[in-house]
Amino acid sequence: MNTRLTSTVLLALALSIVPASGLLAADGDDQPAAPTREQLLELSRPGPEHAALAKFAGKWKVSMTMGTGQRARTSTGGGRSYMTLENRFLWVGYSTAGKAGRVKGSFTLGFDRRNQRYSLIAMDTHGTYFVTSHGKIDPKSGKIKMLGQDDDPHMKAMGFDKRFMHVADFTQPDRFVIEVYYLDTRKKPYREIKAIEFVFEKVE
């Protein structure tokens, strides 16, 4: 079924059950009231967070650094980004080559207005799968910190859960950074191990 048609059907279904949900909410004091039809429609539209992401559409110089310290290796290249699905998501595509290897990939970033959190989808030529992460802006740094989890058979065989974090920094107008951290889950608090850093610089 067409994706847009499916979304329309699901929204219509949600709207159709609002009155019944509202009646149920009125009977129980501890149950939050269901959103109104107007509220659901408003949440389905892009908001100010999407307008902020739209400022980062364009062409970019890209550097990808894998590892840290003396073991760090960097590849460089280019990328482009644009808003898609009627300004709901920022799609970022890149291609790099160099000491860190030849890699093509993409990030798709959006803001889930229902849950008031950012979401990211990442995929690249390192695998045949994609990963997702979700999170909010850190009020101290202004960076978006998004946590994710992946069903990785190789890591499971070694007794690890694959958990990771994407950190996106959109605090500068002509530059943004996306970092990838792996989380050491062997003991709490989980140690954050920086694995990859992508730096996007605006092409004039």
Tab-separated table of C-alpha atoms in Angstrom, residues 8-141:
chain	number	residue	atom	x	y	z
A	8	THR	CA	-3.731	9.031	5.939
A	9	VAL	CA	-5.712	5.926	6.868
A	10	LEU	CA	-3.997	5.663	10.261
A	11	LEU	CA	-4.613	9.343	11.011
A	12	ALA	CA	-8.272	8.978	10.046
A	13	LEU	CA	-8.542	5.952	12.338
A	14	ALA	CA	-6.964	7.890	15.200
A	15	LEU	CA	-9.329	10.796	14.667
A	16	SER	CA	-12.332	8.486	14.565
A	17	ILE	CA	-11.642	7.093	18.036
A	18	VAL	CA	-11.025	10.442	19.737
A	19	PRO	CA	-14.603	10.920	20.970
A	20	ALA	CA	-14.728	7.444	22.532
A	21	SER	CA	-11.325	7.928	24.140
A	22	GLY	CA	-12.444	11.242	25.537
A	23	LEU	CA	-15.421	9.602	27.218
A	24	LEU	CA	-13.194	6.971	28.798
A	25	ALA	CA	-10.783	9.619	30.047
A	26	ALA	CA	-13.618	11.481	31.743
A	27	ASP	CA	-14.441	8.410	33.834
A	28	GLY	CA	-10.941	8.016	35.330
A	29	ASP	CA	-9.122	10.831	37.098
A	30	ASP	CA	-5.672	9.275	36.606
A	31	GLN	CA	-6.014	8.791	32.839
A	32	PRO	CA	-4.864	11.732	30.698
A	33	ALA	CA	-7.437	13.247	28.391
A	34	ALA	CA	-7.199	12.159	24.771
A	35	PRO	CA	-6.041	14.811	22.276
A	36	THR	CA	-8.726	16.568	20.307
A	37	ARG	CA	-9.138	16.245	16.556
A	38	GLU	CA	-7.552	19.667	16.089
A	39	GLN	CA	-4.586	18.762	18.295
A	40	LEU	CA	-3.922	15.563	16.350
A	41	LEU	CA	-4.024	17.436	13.059
A	42	GLU	CA	-1.651	20.085	14.399
A	43	LEU	CA	0.832	17.458	15.631
A	44	SER	CA	0.896	15.885	12.164
A	45	ARG	CA	2.267	19.106	10.648
A	46	PRO	CA	5.863	20.412	10.741
A	47	GLY	CA	6.672	22.707	13.655
A	48	PRO	CA	9.434	25.141	14.675
A	49	GLU	CA	11.937	22.312	15.163
A	50	HIS	CA	11.500	21.333	11.518
A	51	ALA	CA	11.976	24.952	10.427
A	52	ALA	CA	15.281	24.954	12.344
A	53	LEU	CA	16.417	21.760	10.594
A	54	ALA	CA	15.494	23.257	7.212
A	55	LYS	CA	18.230	25.873	7.650
A	56	PHE	CA	20.775	23.093	7.120
A	57	ALA	CA	19.682	22.187	3.610
A	58	GLY	CA	22.456	22.697	1.059
A	59	LYS	CA	25.846	21.459	-0.143
A	60	TRP	CA	28.648	20.492	2.242
A	61	LYS	CA	32.294	19.567	2.546
A	62	VAL	CA	32.449	16.418	4.667
A	63	SER	CA	35.146	14.889	6.827
A	64	MET	CA	34.629	11.539	8.527
A	65	THR	CA	37.023	10.581	11.335
A	66	MET	CA	37.036	7.089	12.766
A	67	GLY	CA	38.647	6.502	16.161
A	68	THR	CA	40.379	9.019	18.407
A	69	GLY	CA	43.906	10.056	19.305
A	70	GLN	CA	46.829	8.506	17.441
A	71	ARG	CA	44.568	5.845	15.928
A	72	ALA	CA	42.238	8.387	14.326
A	73	ARG	CA	41.829	8.094	10.552
A	74	THR	CA	40.030	10.629	8.357
A	75	SER	CA	38.326	10.473	4.982
A	76	THR	CA	36.980	13.514	3.153
A	77	GLY	CA	34.391	14.189	0.503
A	78	GLY	CA	31.133	15.982	-0.098
A	79	GLY	CA	27.454	15.846	0.640
A	80	ARG	CA	24.118	17.487	0.154
A	81	SER	CA	20.986	17.814	2.244
A	82	TYR	CA	17.376	18.793	1.739
A	83	MET	CA	14.025	18.718	3.482
A	84	THR	CA	11.678	15.955	2.350
A	85	LEU	CA	8.113	14.729	2.963
A	86	GLU	CA	6.734	18.254	2.928
A	87	ASN	CA	9.354	19.681	5.308
A	88	ARG	CA	9.092	16.930	7.931
A	89	PHE	CA	12.592	15.433	7.646
A	90	LEU	CA	16.110	16.622	6.828
A	91	TRP	CA	17.853	14.104	4.560
A	92	VAL	CA	21.654	14.266	4.529
A	93	GLY	CA	23.668	12.261	1.996
A	94	TYR	CA	27.467	12.020	1.934
A	95	SER	CA	30.364	10.268	0.213
A	96	THR	CA	33.946	10.143	1.568
A	97	ALA	CA	37.256	8.480	0.730
A	98	GLY	CA	40.660	8.399	2.390
A	99	LYS	CA	42.479	6.802	5.325
A	100	ALA	CA	39.175	5.953	7.064
A	101	GLY	CA	37.986	4.134	3.962
A	102	ARG	CA	35.528	4.796	1.174
A	103	VAL	CA	32.048	5.274	2.619
A	104	LYS	CA	28.702	6.449	1.288
A	105	GLY	CA	25.782	6.983	3.602
A	106	SER	CA	22.865	9.076	4.774
A	107	PHE	CA	21.238	10.474	7.860
A	108	THR	CA	17.546	11.327	8.108
A	109	LEU	CA	16.634	13.624	10.997
A	110	GLY	CA	13.227	14.665	12.202
A	111	PHE	CA	11.304	15.792	15.257
A	112	ASP	CA	8.478	13.647	16.623
A	113	ARG	CA	5.947	16.196	17.856
A	114	ARG	CA	3.864	13.511	19.580
A	115	ASN	CA	6.689	12.513	21.921
A	116	GLN	CA	8.635	15.789	21.800
A	117	ARG	CA	11.879	14.107	20.758
A	118	TYR	CA	14.262	14.049	17.811
A	119	SER	CA	14.724	10.922	15.708
A	120	LEU	CA	17.571	9.857	13.429
A	121	ILE	CA	17.900	7.105	10.824
A	122	ALA	CA	21.433	6.182	9.715
A	123	MET	CA	22.531	3.872	6.923
A	124	ASP	CA	25.751	3.446	4.962
A	125	THR	CA	27.844	1.105	2.850
A	126	HIS	CA	29.298	-0.571	5.950
A	127	GLY	CA	26.228	-2.809	6.120
A	128	THR	CA	22.903	-3.889	4.676
A	129	TYR	CA	20.824	-2.513	7.546
A	130	PHE	CA	19.907	0.810	9.134
A	131	VAL	CA	19.829	1.983	12.742
A	132	THR	CA	17.617	4.474	14.538
A	133	SER	CA	18.030	6.620	17.626
A	134	HIS	CA	15.840	9.031	19.577
A	135	GLY	CA	16.476	11.792	22.071
A	136	LYS	CA	16.283	15.419	23.123
A	137	ILE	CA	18.417	18.552	23.250
A	138	ASP	CA	20.903	18.751	26.115
A	139	PRO	CA	20.081	22.130	27.716
A	140	LYS	CA	23.723	22.724	28.705
A	141	SER	CA	25.446	22.046	25.383
